[in-house]
Short mmCIF file of C-alpha atoms in Angstrom, two decimals:
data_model
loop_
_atom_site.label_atom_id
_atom_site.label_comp_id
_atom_site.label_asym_id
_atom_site.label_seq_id
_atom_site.Cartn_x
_atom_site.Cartn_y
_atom_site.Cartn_z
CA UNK A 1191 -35.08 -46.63 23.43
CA UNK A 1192 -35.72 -50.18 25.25
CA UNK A 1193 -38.56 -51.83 24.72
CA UNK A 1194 -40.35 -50.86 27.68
CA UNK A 1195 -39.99 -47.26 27.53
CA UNK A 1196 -40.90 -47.51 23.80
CA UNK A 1197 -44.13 -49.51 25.31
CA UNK A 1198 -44.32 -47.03 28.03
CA UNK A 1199 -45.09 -44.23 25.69
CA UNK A 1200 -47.01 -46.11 22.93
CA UNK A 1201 -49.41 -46.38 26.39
CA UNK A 1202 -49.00 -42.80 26.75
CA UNK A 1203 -50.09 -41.55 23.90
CA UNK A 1204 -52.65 -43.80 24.08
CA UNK A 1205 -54.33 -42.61 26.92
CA UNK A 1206 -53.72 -38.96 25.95
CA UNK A 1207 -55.12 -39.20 22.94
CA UNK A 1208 -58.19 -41.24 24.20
CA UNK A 1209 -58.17 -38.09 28.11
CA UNK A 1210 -57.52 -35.24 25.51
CA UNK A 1211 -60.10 -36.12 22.85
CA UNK A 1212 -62.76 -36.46 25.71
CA UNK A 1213 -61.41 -33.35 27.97
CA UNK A 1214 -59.63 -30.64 26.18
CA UNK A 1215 -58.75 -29.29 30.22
CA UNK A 1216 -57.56 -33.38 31.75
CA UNK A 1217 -54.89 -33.16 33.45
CA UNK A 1218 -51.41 -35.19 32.81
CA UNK A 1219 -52.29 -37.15 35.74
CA UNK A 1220 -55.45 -38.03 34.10
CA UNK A 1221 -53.15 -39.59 31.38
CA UNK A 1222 -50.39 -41.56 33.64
CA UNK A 1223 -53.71 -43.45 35.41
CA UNK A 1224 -55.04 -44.48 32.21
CA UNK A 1225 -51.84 -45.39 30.82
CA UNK A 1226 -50.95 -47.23 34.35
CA UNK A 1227 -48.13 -45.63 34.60
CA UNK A 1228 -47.03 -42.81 36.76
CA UNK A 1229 -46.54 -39.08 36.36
CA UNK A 1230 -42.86 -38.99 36.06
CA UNK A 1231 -42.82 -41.47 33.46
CA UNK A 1232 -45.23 -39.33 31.42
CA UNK A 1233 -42.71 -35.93 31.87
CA UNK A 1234 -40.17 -38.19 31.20
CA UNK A 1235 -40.76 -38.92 27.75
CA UNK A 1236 -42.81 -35.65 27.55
CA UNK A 1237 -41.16 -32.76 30.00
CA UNK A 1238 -44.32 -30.44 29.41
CA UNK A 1239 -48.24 -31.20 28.61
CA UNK A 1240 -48.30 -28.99 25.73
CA UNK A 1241 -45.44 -31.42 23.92
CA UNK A 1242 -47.61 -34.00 25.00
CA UNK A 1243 -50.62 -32.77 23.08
CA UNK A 1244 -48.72 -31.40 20.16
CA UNK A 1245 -47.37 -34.87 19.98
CA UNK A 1246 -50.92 -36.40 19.99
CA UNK A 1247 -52.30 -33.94 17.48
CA UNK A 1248 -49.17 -34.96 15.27
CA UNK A 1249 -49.99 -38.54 15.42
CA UNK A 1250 -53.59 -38.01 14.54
CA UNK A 1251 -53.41 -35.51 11.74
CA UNK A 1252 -50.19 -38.49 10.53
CA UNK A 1253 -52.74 -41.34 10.77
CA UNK A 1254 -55.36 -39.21 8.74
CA UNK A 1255 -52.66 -38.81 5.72
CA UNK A 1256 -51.75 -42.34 6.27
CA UNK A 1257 -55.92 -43.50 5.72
CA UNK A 1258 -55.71 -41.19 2.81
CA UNK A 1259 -52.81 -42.62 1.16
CA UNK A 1260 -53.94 -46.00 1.96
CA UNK A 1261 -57.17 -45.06 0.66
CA UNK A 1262 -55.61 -43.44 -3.07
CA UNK A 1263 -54.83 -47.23 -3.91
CA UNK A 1264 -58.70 -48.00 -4.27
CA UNK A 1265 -59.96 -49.18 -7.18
CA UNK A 1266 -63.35 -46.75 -6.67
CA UNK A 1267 -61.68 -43.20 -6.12
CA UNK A 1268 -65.60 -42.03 -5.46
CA UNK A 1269 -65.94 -44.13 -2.57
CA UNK A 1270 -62.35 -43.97 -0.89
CA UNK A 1271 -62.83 -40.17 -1.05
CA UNK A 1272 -66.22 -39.50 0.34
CA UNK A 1273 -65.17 -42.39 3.40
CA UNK A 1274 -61.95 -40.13 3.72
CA UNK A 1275 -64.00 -37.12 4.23
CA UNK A 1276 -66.77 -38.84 6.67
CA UNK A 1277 -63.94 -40.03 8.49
CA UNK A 1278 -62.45 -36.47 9.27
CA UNK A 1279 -66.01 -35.02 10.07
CA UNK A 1280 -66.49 -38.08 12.28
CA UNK A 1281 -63.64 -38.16 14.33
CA UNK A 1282 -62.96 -34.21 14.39
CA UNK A 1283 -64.58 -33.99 17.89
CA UNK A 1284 -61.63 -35.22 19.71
CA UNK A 1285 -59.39 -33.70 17.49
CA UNK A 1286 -60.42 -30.64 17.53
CA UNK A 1287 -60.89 -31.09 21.29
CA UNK A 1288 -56.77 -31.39 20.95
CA UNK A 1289 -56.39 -28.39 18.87
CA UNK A 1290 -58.16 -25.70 21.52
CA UNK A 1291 -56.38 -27.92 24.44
CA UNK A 1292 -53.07 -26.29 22.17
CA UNK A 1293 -54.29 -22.89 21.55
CA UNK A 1294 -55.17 -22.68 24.97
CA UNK A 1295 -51.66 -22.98 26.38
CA UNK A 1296 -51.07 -20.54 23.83
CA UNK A 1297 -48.29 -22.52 22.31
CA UNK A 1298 -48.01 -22.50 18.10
CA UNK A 1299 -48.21 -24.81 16.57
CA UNK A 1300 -44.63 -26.71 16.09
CA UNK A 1301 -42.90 -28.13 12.89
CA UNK A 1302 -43.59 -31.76 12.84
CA UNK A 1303 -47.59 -31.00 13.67
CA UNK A 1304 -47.11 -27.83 10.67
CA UNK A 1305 -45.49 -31.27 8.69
CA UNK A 1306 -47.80 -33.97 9.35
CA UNK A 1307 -51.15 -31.41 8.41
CA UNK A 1308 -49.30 -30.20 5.27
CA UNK A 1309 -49.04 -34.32 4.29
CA UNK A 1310 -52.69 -34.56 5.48
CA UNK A 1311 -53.66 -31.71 3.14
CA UNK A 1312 -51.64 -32.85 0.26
CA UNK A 1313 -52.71 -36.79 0.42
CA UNK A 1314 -56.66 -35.07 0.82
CA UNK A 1315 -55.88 -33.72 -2.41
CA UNK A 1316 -54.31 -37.15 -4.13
CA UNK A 1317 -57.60 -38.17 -3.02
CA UNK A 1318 -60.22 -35.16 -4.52
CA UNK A 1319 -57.94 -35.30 -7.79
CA UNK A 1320 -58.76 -39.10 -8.35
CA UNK A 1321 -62.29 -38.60 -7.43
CA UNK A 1322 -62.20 -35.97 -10.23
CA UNK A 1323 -60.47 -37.88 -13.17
CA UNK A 1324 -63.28 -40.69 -11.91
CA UNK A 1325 -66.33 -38.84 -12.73
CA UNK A 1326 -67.30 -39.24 -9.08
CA UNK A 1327 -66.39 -35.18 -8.12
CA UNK A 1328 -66.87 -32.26 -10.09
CA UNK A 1329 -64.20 -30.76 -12.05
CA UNK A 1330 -64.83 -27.31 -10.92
CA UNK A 1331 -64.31 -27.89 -7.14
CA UNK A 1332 -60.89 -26.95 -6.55
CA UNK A 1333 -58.58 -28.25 -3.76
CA UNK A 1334 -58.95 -24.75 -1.29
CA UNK A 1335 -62.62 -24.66 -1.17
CA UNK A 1336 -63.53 -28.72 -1.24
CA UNK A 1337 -60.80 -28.83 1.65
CA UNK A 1338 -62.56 -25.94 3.33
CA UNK A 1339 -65.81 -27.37 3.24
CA UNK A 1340 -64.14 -30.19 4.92
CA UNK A 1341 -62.94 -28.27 7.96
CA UNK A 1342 -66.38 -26.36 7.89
CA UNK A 1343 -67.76 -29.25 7.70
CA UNK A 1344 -65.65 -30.55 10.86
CA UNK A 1345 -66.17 -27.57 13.03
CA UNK A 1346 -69.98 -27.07 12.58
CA UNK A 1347 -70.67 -30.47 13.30
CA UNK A 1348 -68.77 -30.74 16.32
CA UNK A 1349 -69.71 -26.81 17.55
CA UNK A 1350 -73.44 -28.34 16.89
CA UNK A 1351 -72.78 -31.50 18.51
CA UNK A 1352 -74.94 -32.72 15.81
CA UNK A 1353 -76.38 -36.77 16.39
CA UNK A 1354 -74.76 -38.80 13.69
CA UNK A 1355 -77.84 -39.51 11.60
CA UNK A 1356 -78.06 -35.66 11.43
CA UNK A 1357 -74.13 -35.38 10.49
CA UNK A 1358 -74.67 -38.12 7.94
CA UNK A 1359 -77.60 -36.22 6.64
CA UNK A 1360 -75.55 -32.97 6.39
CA UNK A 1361 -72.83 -34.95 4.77
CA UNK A 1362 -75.41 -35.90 2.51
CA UNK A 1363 -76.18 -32.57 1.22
CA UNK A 1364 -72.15 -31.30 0.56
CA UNK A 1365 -71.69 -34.47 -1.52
CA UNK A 1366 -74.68 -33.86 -3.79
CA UNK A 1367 -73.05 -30.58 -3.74
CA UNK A 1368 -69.88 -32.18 -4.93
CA UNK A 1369 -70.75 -34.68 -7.56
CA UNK A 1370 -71.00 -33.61 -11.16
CA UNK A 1371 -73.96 -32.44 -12.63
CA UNK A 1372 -75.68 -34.32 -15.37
#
């Protein structure tokens, strides 16, 4: 790809990701004028807008397992995996805004999103197991329920639209929920 078709749809996705987040129902159009670009240069690099959201999705959910991984290296396991899960429940807004844009077109969801969430998942768990073997999670909370508490976590703040001192506050109350007892 030359360089300024690779720059053309860095700028793309971009701007989706930014039009999507905010507007589950934006319009490709909505994307080419933020990107300053125009419409045929989005369908050429993505022919439909349902690739072009799956794509964004894909990239998101990739830079989530990316944070995690980056995050595993810490020297406080604690800390890198309670700022992992904040992170989710912060940003899950937009993403989730992404997510129902998909469902909506009523297109499944296609391998390399299926991929990037199973990493996601998997470096979540790198993350709860080292938070474990530091003391700084309980050993009893298992991968399928801390994870679902996550998501929970994700959806009912962003269904409540909840102000982030009250988010922080809920937050508050699943990790004294999660840290060992004395």
């Amino acid at each position: 790809m030359r360089a300024d078709a690779r720059d053309n749809r860095a700028r793309i996705m971009t701007a989706a990701d930014e039009v999507f987040g905010r507007t589950p129902g934006a319009s490709t159009d909505d994307v080419a004028r933020l990107a300053g670009v125009g419409i045929a240069t989005v369908f050429r690099h993505f022919p439909t807008k349902t690739e072009l959201l799956e794509a964004v999705l894909t990239l998101r959910l990739e830079r989530l397992r990316d944070r995690a991984l980056e995050l595993a290296d810490s020297d406080d396991p604690g800390t890198a995996f309670y700022a992992f899960f904040t992170q989710v429940v912060s940003e899950s807004a937009s993403k989730l805004a992404i997510a129902e844009a998909l469902a909506a077109a009523g297109t499944a969801i296609g391998a390399d999103t299926q991929k990037a969430g199973q990493g996601m998942r998997e470096a979540f768990d790198g993350l709860l197991t080292r938070a474990q073997r530091a003391g700084a999670v309980r050993a009893d909370a298992q991968f399928p329920e801390t994870y679902a508490l996550l998501i929970g976590a994700s959806r009912g703040a962003t269904a409540a639209a909840l102000e982030p001192h009250v988010r922080d506050r809920m937050l508050a109350l699943i990790y004294d929920g999660l840290k060992p007892r004395s």
